[in-house]
């Protein structure tokens, strides 16, 4: 084999290795793909033969030595290299982007630096830049941070160059480092050394790029889902199709019946039981909506023979219209995407779980050989299912004996995780580069502070305007546009924006928003991916899972469900974030809907961006009119408007420009409409004209990306720019004129096409429209059937409810009749009771009068007796006092005196007199006792009569207060209840 042939084979092998790195970006997949190449004997001879590549022994480096081992590390040192510089790249795994940057740096490098490059042989090693004279380290990059390696193509000036990309700060910023080799053959050896490091990384540390092993107590359950496609081989059996090694795409044949086989296996945490599969879906393309997925016929489902996997098989007929896109032969240099979804019912999980696989496919010619001896035939993706236990009552029916029931928190694939995964902090180079300096980084979105301070006079003017405006919200004040051109005060922006958008009375949208956030969005993964990239420089949005990101996610999700035709589009998150900084999320959602529907932004995403291309054409025509020299310069460079102005139109300048300028642009947009974008774009071009006239194609793009946004971090510069934008005259008449011109040119271009090409394109468009209409028709038919079923069900329920209400009405009427009868009966009883009470009252009053007369008579008699006793007592006393003998024996009070001895000289009484006096005394005492007894009896009689009188009065009062009142109350209660029932 000749030296040239060996070199050619080496180039082919290394290009193959490079393509594999480009295609996957996964170390485990790289290991499997490299095995077929690296284990080939011819390849082994080639890479081990130093004579063909200019290598020498490891222990004796020389000028021609492309590889020398480092004593303290398993690595290979390459000398005779020149460092050309580094630059930021947006697509770190894109070969096209990498080669473009290699070409730029090689042609523009003015101060190259001689270095040596040390490439490790293990995954734990570090790529080092060394000083070739002193072997001191200049910079280092851990191998795990290197994402991609590429060499220049043969036959191009870059054939002696090699480059690698590595992460810088976070997943949004990446750098590419470019080297030129003095010995061109060393390029292949360097590339092979990188491939070896990656291969050993896959062998020795297969879990390096994955999350650490999960413990049984973790809330994350890991699944591996594999996809296999089988085709009818014409012999009555189905065989698995192979995968293209270069592009990792399934190689299909048109018109052949196929089968989809899904293997699901849980790899971590407590085992969950897969109960069944209730849907296997397929659709051409990626990031497809749920409504675009097509259900396949399930043939079988169940566990594998070893019990480790759950296998689902479905039949796929590619000849149906909905699969037309993946049934036509694909050009050899292209491929397409296909999305497969499987819906599983897991016993311990409340809701179904959907695993979504996006794979590349290529429809080959029927004559092309498709079955390679050792090619891979399946696509495997890892999924991380995060679950949260939920409480269930003891009487809840369970499907298994498990004690825990889960609800889904999130489901993320390994691909999605890698996209958002951030890496360690970049260690800067210790030397400066003149080509692209280190500070040449784009401005992060959400940068810039906006002060809420405002002059008192301006606030008074706005206060007067708002007061008048609130009196008639349907009419904007005349002085409003002039005030808005100077900028709305930051403290008033929330209120003014809602009034300008007509969202001051948006209760229906607020209520709808609260319903929308509870629904599932088909673009949830895209929304979640963009949330972390939106305004990372702003404190409110920079924390993952914080309040800002949570509100932003809910708004974007709600809009994607609200507007199913457009759904979520990149750029919406930036506009929603601007609104969230000034108002609650419900009002922000309302204003976002208004801007999308009524300010023309929604149209930019429809009809394959046809309206957006029209906007670019209008901008170029305005440039030709206002800035002709810059327009001519862009024509010479081949720089078209869509290359630098796409983000301006799709995000309304919110993605990269400072917040002070962004807020002012939204002020003008809501006041004057989407034509403001042209004003601002022309102002940016006009202020940057002198700088842009000095740039080439790449320099112009770089200038738009970095210096232009940074220039307006100064509030004064931004204010001058907005003044210039407001002074630009872009009339609606002029825009309509350019729009008409654009459509005329488009029609002429279509007419100039070959008839066959035009008809084929029109046919494809009509087929797509037909497929879309058929799908819409199916959806509408399904919706109609569902609506009819729902209406029939509602009608049945209404009829049942009507019958029940009629029965209740009849019962109520019967109760009303009975109540009216009861009412009449109670009224009669009430009248009888009133009469009875009246009679009893009259009787009681007559008894009271009678008892009163009796008491009066008793009192009169008692007074007579007492007067008689008093007279008798007085008479007796007078009689006693008149008798000399008796007066001695009695005192003035009538009491008998006790005489101890007789006075001397008194005469001795006779026995007869004494006896007579004693008798008389006894009679008087007896009479007195009888009088007292009569007095006591009279008093007792009086008390008894008074007692009877009191009882009679109490009975009368009780009859009046209780019995009669209670009867009347019951009558009133009954009559009142009957009146309510009748109503």
CSV table of C-alpha atoms in Angstrom, one decimal, residues 125 140 143 189 318 326 363 385 396 849 877 980:
chain,number,residue,atom,x,y,z
A,125,UNK,CA,-7.1,13.6,32.0
A,140,UNK,CA,-5.8,23.4,30.5
A,143,UNK,CA,-11.5,16.2,28.9
A,189,UNK,CA,-3.0,11.6,14.8
A,318,UNK,CA,-46.4,3.7,5.6
A,326,UNK,CA,-41.6,9.1,5.5
A,363,UNK,CA,-35.9,6.5,3.1
A,385,UNK,CA,-39.5,10.1,35.8
A,396,UNK,CA,-59.8,3.7,48.2
A,849,UNK,CA,-116.1,41.1,90.8
A,877,UNK,CA,-113.1,50.3,131.3
A,980,UNK,CA,-93.8,30.0,50.9
